[in-house]
Amino acid sequence: MTAPDTLAARWEQLRRRVDDACRDAGRDPGEVTVLPVSKTFGVEVVREAVGLGLHRFGENKVQEIRDKSGPLADCGIDWVMIGHLQTNKAGVVARLAAEVQSLDRPKLAAALHRHLSDEGRVIDVLVQIKTSDEPSKYGLEPDALLPFLDELGGYPTMRVRGLMTLAINTTDQVTVRGCFRRLRELRDDAAAHGHDLPRLSMGMSGDFALAIAEGSTEVRIGTAIFGARPYPDSYYWPESTG
Ligand SMILES: *Cc1c(COP(=O)(O)O)cnc(C)c1O
């Protein structure tokens, strides 16, 4: 047995809960990846997670990717951008990130393409969709998805692999699940229009079981692996400031 309340124990327990959620949903646990979200935690903690065999980490601020990628350069980490990305920071992301899941507007796509071309890099991207009516959530409006996908087809620096969303922030499980269902239906609709989008990044510490029941292929987990964050989300996560 691993000692309780260590990173190793929390990671094992979380992976077990994800596997259970898959089985409850009649799905193979091998279909669902966990993306550990290391935002607000320092390089020592991330290094400890690397020691557990984790090599992809989600961050929601460009600054944190910049600060951590240098000291952790020996770890072979794939940094995944999951937070709102300002166009003027696209250059840093094009240089340092292995993947962007928060691609949500044409102007950002154009900027990323330009910088990725300069870097000679090709990365995987997910399109972030707004699946709730919360005024403060980022993401592309669902209606705009098909034209956006056509536009992205003109950017060989980005492989569009799927969709990402954040569910509405409420304790009402039916409403939360509705957001996840909406993302899956959008994916199916895009497939009917010739766009193959195998990946659905949806579900966090508090709602991953609902997301898995609706077809998530990747859950983004911070708190359940790393513990409570030292600062409120509003500090690191602009959309929750309203
Ligand atoms: C912080 C964050 C998560 C993880 O949240 P937890 O509730 O701590 O698991 C997932 N997705 C995004 C976009 C985030 O910013």
CSV table of C-alpha atoms and ligand atoms in Angstrom, one decimal:
chain,number,residue,atom,x,y,z
A,1,MET,CA,0.0,0.0,0.0
A,2,THR,CA,1.1,3.5,-0.8
A,3,ALA,CA,1.1,5.9,2.2
A,4,PRO,CA,-2.1,7.9,2.3
A,5,ASP,CA,-2.4,11.5,1.3
A,6,THR,CA,0.7,11.5,-0.8
A,7,LEU,CA,0.8,12.5,-4.5
A,8,ALA,CA,1.3,8.8,-5.4
A,9,ALA,CA,-1.8,7.8,-3.3
A,10,ARG,CA,-4.0,10.5,-4.7
A,11,TRP,CA,-2.9,9.7,-8.3
A,12,GLU,CA,-3.6,5.9,-7.8
A,13,GLN,CA,-7.0,6.6,-6.2
A,14,LEU,CA,-8.0,9.0,-9.0
A,15,ARG,CA,-7.0,6.6,-11.7
A,16,ARG,CA,-9.1,3.9,-9.9
A,17,ARG,CA,-12.1,6.3,-9.7
A,18,VAL,CA,-11.8,7.1,-13.4
A,19,ASP,CA,-11.6,3.3,-14.2
A,20,ASP,CA,-14.7,2.7,-12.1
A,21,ALA,CA,-16.5,5.5,-13.9
A,22,CYS,CA,-15.6,3.9,-17.2
A,23,ARG,CA,-17.0,0.5,-16.1
A,24,ASP,CA,-20.2,2.1,-14.7
A,25,ALA,CA,-20.7,3.7,-18.1
A,26,GLY,CA,-20.0,0.4,-19.9
A,27,ARG,CA,-16.7,1.7,-21.3
A,28,ASP,CA,-13.2,0.3,-21.5
A,29,PRO,CA,-10.9,2.3,-19.1
A,30,GLY,CA,-8.3,2.3,-21.8
A,31,GLU,CA,-10.4,4.7,-23.7
A,32,VAL,CA,-10.1,7.5,-21.2
A,33,THR,CA,-6.8,9.4,-20.6
A,34,VAL,CA,-6.2,11.6,-17.5
A,35,LEU,CA,-4.5,15.0,-18.1
A,36,PRO,CA,-3.0,16.1,-14.8
A,37,VAL,CA,-3.5,19.8,-14.4
A,38,SER,CA,-0.6,21.2,-12.5
A,39,LYS,CA,-1.6,24.9,-12.5
A,40,THR,CA,-0.5,26.8,-9.3
A,41,PHE,CA,1.8,23.9,-8.2
A,42,GLY,CA,5.5,24.4,-8.5
A,43,VAL,CA,8.3,22.6,-10.2
A,44,GLU,CA,9.1,20.3,-7.2
A,45,VAL,CA,5.5,18.9,-7.2
A,46,VAL,CA,5.5,18.5,-11.0
A,47,ARG,CA,8.9,16.7,-10.7
A,48,GLU,CA,7.4,14.3,-8.2
A,49,ALA,CA,4.5,13.6,-10.6
A,50,VAL,CA,7.0,12.9,-13.3
A,51,GLY,CA,8.5,10.3,-10.9
A,52,LEU,CA,5.1,8.6,-11.0
A,53,GLY,CA,5.3,8.2,-14.7
A,54,LEU,CA,3.3,11.3,-15.7
A,55,HIS,CA,4.6,13.2,-18.7
A,56,ARG,CA,1.8,15.5,-19.9
A,57,PHE,CA,0.6,18.4,-17.8
A,58,GLY,CA,-2.2,20.9,-18.4
A,59,GLU,CA,-1.6,24.5,-17.5
A,60,ASN,CA,-4.1,27.4,-17.9
A,61,LYS,CA,-1.6,30.3,-17.9
A,62,VAL,CA,1.2,30.9,-20.5
A,63,GLN,CA,3.3,32.4,-17.7
A,64,GLU,CA,3.3,29.1,-15.8
A,65,ILE,CA,4.3,27.1,-18.8
A,66,ARG,CA,7.1,29.5,-19.3
A,67,ASP,CA,8.2,29.4,-15.7
A,68,LYS,CA,8.1,25.6,-15.3
A,69,SER,CA,9.4,24.4,-18.7
A,70,GLY,CA,12.9,25.7,-18.2
A,71,PRO,CA,13.7,24.1,-14.8
A,72,LEU,CA,11.9,20.9,-15.9
A,73,ALA,CA,13.6,20.7,-19.3
A,74,ASP,CA,15.2,17.4,-18.4
A,75,CYS,CA,11.8,15.7,-17.8
A,76,GLY,CA,10.6,15.5,-21.3
A,77,ILE,CA,7.2,17.0,-20.4
A,78,ASP,CA,4.5,17.7,-23.0
A,79,TRP,CA,2.8,21.0,-21.8
A,80,VAL,CA,-0.8,21.3,-22.7
A,81,MET,CA,-2.4,24.7,-22.8
A,82,ILE,CA,-6.0,24.5,-21.5
A,83,GLY,CA,-6.7,28.1,-20.4
A,84,HIS,CA,-7.8,31.3,-22.2
A,85,LEU,CA,-5.0,32.3,-24.5
A,86,GLN,CA,-4.4,35.9,-25.5
A,87,THR,CA,-3.3,36.3,-29.1
A,88,ASN,CA,-0.2,38.3,-28.1
A,89,LYS,CA,1.0,35.2,-26.1
A,90,ALA,CA,0.6,32.8,-29.1
A,91,GLY,CA,4.3,33.0,-29.8
A,92,VAL,CA,5.3,31.5,-26.4
A,93,VAL,CA,2.8,28.8,-26.7
A,94,ALA,CA,3.9,28.0,-30.3
A,95,ARG,CA,7.5,27.5,-28.9
A,96,LEU,CA,6.8,25.7,-25.6
A,97,ALA,CA,3.4,23.8,-25.8
A,98,ALA,CA,2.9,20.3,-27.2
A,99,GLU,CA,-0.8,20.9,-27.6
A,100,VAL,CA,-3.5,23.6,-27.3
A,101,GLN,CA,-7.0,22.6,-26.1
A,102,SER,CA,-8.3,26.2,-25.8
A,103,LEU,CA,-8.3,27.2,-29.4
A,104,ASP,CA,-11.5,29.2,-29.6
A,105,ARG,CA,-11.4,31.8,-32.3
A,106,PRO,CA,-10.1,32.6,-35.8
A,107,LYS,CA,-7.8,35.4,-34.8
A,108,LEU,CA,-6.0,33.1,-32.3
A,109,ALA,CA,-5.7,30.3,-34.9
A,110,ALA,CA,-4.1,32.7,-37.4
A,111,ALA,CA,-1.6,33.9,-34.8
A,112,LEU,CA,-0.7,30.4,-33.7
A,113,HIS,CA,-0.3,29.3,-37.3
A,114,ARG,CA,2.1,32.2,-38.0
A,115,HIS,CA,4.2,31.5,-34.9
A,116,LEU,CA,4.2,27.7,-35.4
A,117,SER,CA,5.3,28.2,-39.0
A,118,ASP,CA,8.2,30.4,-37.7
A,119,GLU,CA,9.1,27.6,-35.3
A,120,GLY,CA,8.8,24.9,-37.9
A,121,ARG,CA,6.4,23.0,-35.6
A,122,VAL,CA,3.2,21.1,-36.0
A,123,ILE,CA,1.0,20.5,-32.9
A,124,ASP,CA,-2.3,18.9,-31.9
A,125,VAL,CA,-5.2,21.2,-31.1
A,126,LEU,CA,-8.7,20.9,-29.7
A,127,VAL,CA,-11.4,23.4,-30.3
A,128,GLN,CA,-12.9,24.8,-27.1
A,129,ILE,CA,-16.6,25.1,-27.3
A,130,LYS,CA,-18.9,27.1,-25.1
A,131,THR,CA,-21.6,24.6,-24.1
A,132,SER,CA,-23.3,26.7,-21.5
A,133,ASP,CA,-24.9,30.1,-21.5
A,134,GLU,CA,-22.7,31.4,-18.7
A,135,PRO,CA,-21.7,34.8,-19.9
A,136,SER,CA,-18.1,34.5,-18.5
A,137,LYS,CA,-17.1,31.2,-20.1
A,138,TYR,CA,-14.7,31.3,-23.0
A,139,GLY,CA,-15.1,29.1,-26.0
A,140,LEU,CA,-16.4,29.1,-29.6
A,141,GLU,CA,-20.2,29.3,-30.1
A,142,PRO,CA,-21.4,25.9,-31.2
A,143,ASP,CA,-22.9,27.4,-34.4
A,144,ALA,CA,-19.5,28.6,-35.5
A,145,LEU,CA,-17.8,25.2,-35.3
A,146,LEU,CA,-18.2,23.9,-38.9
A,147,PRO,CA,-16.9,27.1,-40.6
A,148,PHE,CA,-14.1,27.3,-38.0
A,149,LEU,CA,-13.1,23.7,-38.8
A,150,ASP,CA,-13.0,24.5,-42.5
A,151,GLU,CA,-10.8,27.5,-41.8
A,152,LEU,CA,-8.4,25.3,-39.7
A,153,GLY,CA,-8.1,23.0,-42.6
A,154,GLY,CA,-6.0,25.7,-44.2
A,155,TYR,CA,-3.4,25.7,-41.4
A,156,PRO,CA,-1.0,22.7,-41.8
A,157,THR,CA,0.7,23.6,-38.5
A,158,MET,CA,-2.2,22.4,-36.5
A,159,ARG,CA,-3.8,18.9,-36.4
A,160,VAL,CA,-7.4,19.3,-35.2
A,161,ARG,CA,-7.9,16.2,-33.0
A,162,GLY,CA,-11.2,17.0,-31.2
A,163,LEU,CA,-13.2,19.3,-29.0
A,164,MET,CA,-12.9,20.6,-25.4
A,165,THR,CA,-15.3,22.2,-23.0
A,166,LEU,CA,-15.9,23.3,-19.4
A,167,ALA,CA,-19.3,22.5,-18.1
A,168,ILE,CA,-21.4,25.1,-16.4
A,169,ASN,CA,-20.4,25.7,-12.8
A,170,THR,CA,-23.4,24.3,-10.9
A,171,THR,CA,-24.3,21.4,-8.6
A,172,ASP,CA,-27.2,20.4,-10.9
A,173,GLN,CA,-25.9,17.2,-12.4
A,174,VAL,CA,-28.5,17.2,-15.2
A,175,THR,CA,-27.4,20.6,-16.4
A,176,VAL,CA,-23.7,19.7,-16.2
A,177,ARG,CA,-24.3,16.4,-18.1
A,178,GLY,CA,-26.2,18.4,-20.7
A,179,CYS,CA,-23.0,20.4,-21.5
A,180,PHE,CA,-21.1,17.2,-22.0
A,181,ARG,CA,-23.8,15.7,-24.2
A,182,ARG,CA,-23.8,18.9,-26.2
A,183,LEU,CA,-20.1,18.5,-27.0
A,184,ARG,CA,-20.5,14.9,-28.0
A,185,GLU,CA,-23.4,15.8,-30.3
A,186,LEU,CA,-21.4,18.6,-31.9
A,187,ARG,CA,-18.6,16.1,-32.5
A,188,ASP,CA,-21.0,13.6,-34.1
A,189,ASP,CA,-22.5,16.4,-36.3
A,190,ALA,CA,-19.0,17.5,-37.4
A,191,ALA,CA,-18.2,13.9,-38.3
A,192,ALA,CA,-21.3,13.8,-40.5
A,193,HIS,CA,-19.8,16.8,-42.3
A,194,GLY,CA,-16.5,15.0,-42.9
A,195,HIS,CA,-14.5,16.2,-39.9
A,196,ASP,CA,-12.9,13.4,-37.9
A,197,LEU,CA,-12.6,14.5,-34.2
A,198,PRO,CA,-11.8,11.5,-32.1
A,199,ARG,CA,-11.0,13.3,-28.9
A,200,LEU,CA,-13.4,14.9,-26.4
A,201,SER,CA,-11.6,16.7,-23.5
A,202,MET,CA,-14.3,17.1,-20.9
A,203,GLY,CA,-14.6,16.5,-17.1
A,204,MET,CA,-12.7,17.8,-14.1
A,205,SER,CA,-12.2,16.7,-10.5
A,206,GLY,CA,-15.9,17.4,-9.6
A,207,ASP,CA,-17.7,16.1,-12.7
A,208,PHE,CA,-15.5,13.6,-14.5
A,209,ALA,CA,-17.9,10.7,-14.0
A,210,LEU,CA,-20.7,12.6,-15.8
A,211,ALA,CA,-18.3,13.4,-18.7
A,212,ILE,CA,-17.2,9.8,-19.0
A,213,ALA,CA,-20.8,8.7,-19.2
A,214,GLU,CA,-21.2,11.1,-22.1
A,215,GLY,CA,-18.2,9.9,-24.0
A,216,SER,CA,-15.2,11.9,-22.7
A,217,THR,CA,-11.9,10.6,-23.9
A,218,GLU,CA,-9.8,12.8,-21.7
A,219,VAL,CA,-10.5,14.2,-18.2
A,220,ARG,CA,-8.5,17.2,-17.0
A,221,ILE,CA,-7.8,16.7,-13.3
A,222,GLY,CA,-6.2,19.2,-10.9
A,223,THR,CA,-7.5,19.1,-7.3
A,224,ALA,CA,-8.1,15.3,-7.1
A,225,ILE,CA,-4.4,14.6,-7.9
A,226,PHE,CA,-2.5,17.6,-6.5
A,227,GLY,CA,-4.8,18.7,-3.7
A,228,ALA,CA,-6.5,22.0,-3.1
A,229,ARG,CA,-4.9,24.9,-4.9
A,230,PRO,CA,-3.1,27.5,-2.7
A,231,TYR,CA,-5.0,30.4,-4.4
A,232,PRO,CA,-8.7,30.7,-5.4
A,233,ASP,CA,-9.5,29.8,-9.0
A,234,SER,CA,-10.5,33.4,-9.7
A,235,TYR,CA,-6.8,34.3,-9.4
A,236,TYR,CA,-5.6,31.8,-11.9
A,237,TRP,CA,-8.7,31.3,-13.9
A,238,PRO,CA,-10.1,34.5,-15.3
A,239,GLU,CA,-13.5,33.1,-16.4
A,240,SER,CA,-14.5,32.4,-12.9
A,241,THR,CA,-14.1,36.0,-11.9
A,242,GLY,CA,-17.3,36.7,-13.9
B,1,LIG,C1,-8.1,24.0,-13.4
B,1,LIG,C2,-8.7,23.4,-14.6
B,1,LIG,C3,-9.1,22.1,-14.6
B,1,LIG,C4,-9.0,21.1,-13.4
B,1,LIG,O1,-9.8,21.5,-12.4
B,1,LIG,P1,-10.0,20.6,-11.1
B,1,LIG,O2,-11.4,20.9,-10.6
B,1,LIG,O3,-9.0,21.1,-10.1
B,1,LIG,O4,-9.8,19.2,-11.4
B,1,LIG,C5,-9.6,21.5,-15.8
B,1,LIG,N1,-9.7,22.3,-16.9
B,1,LIG,C6,-9.4,23.6,-16.9
B,1,LIG,C7,-9.5,24.4,-18.2
B,1,LIG,C8,-8.8,24.2,-15.8
B,1,LIG,O5,-8.5,25.5,-15.8
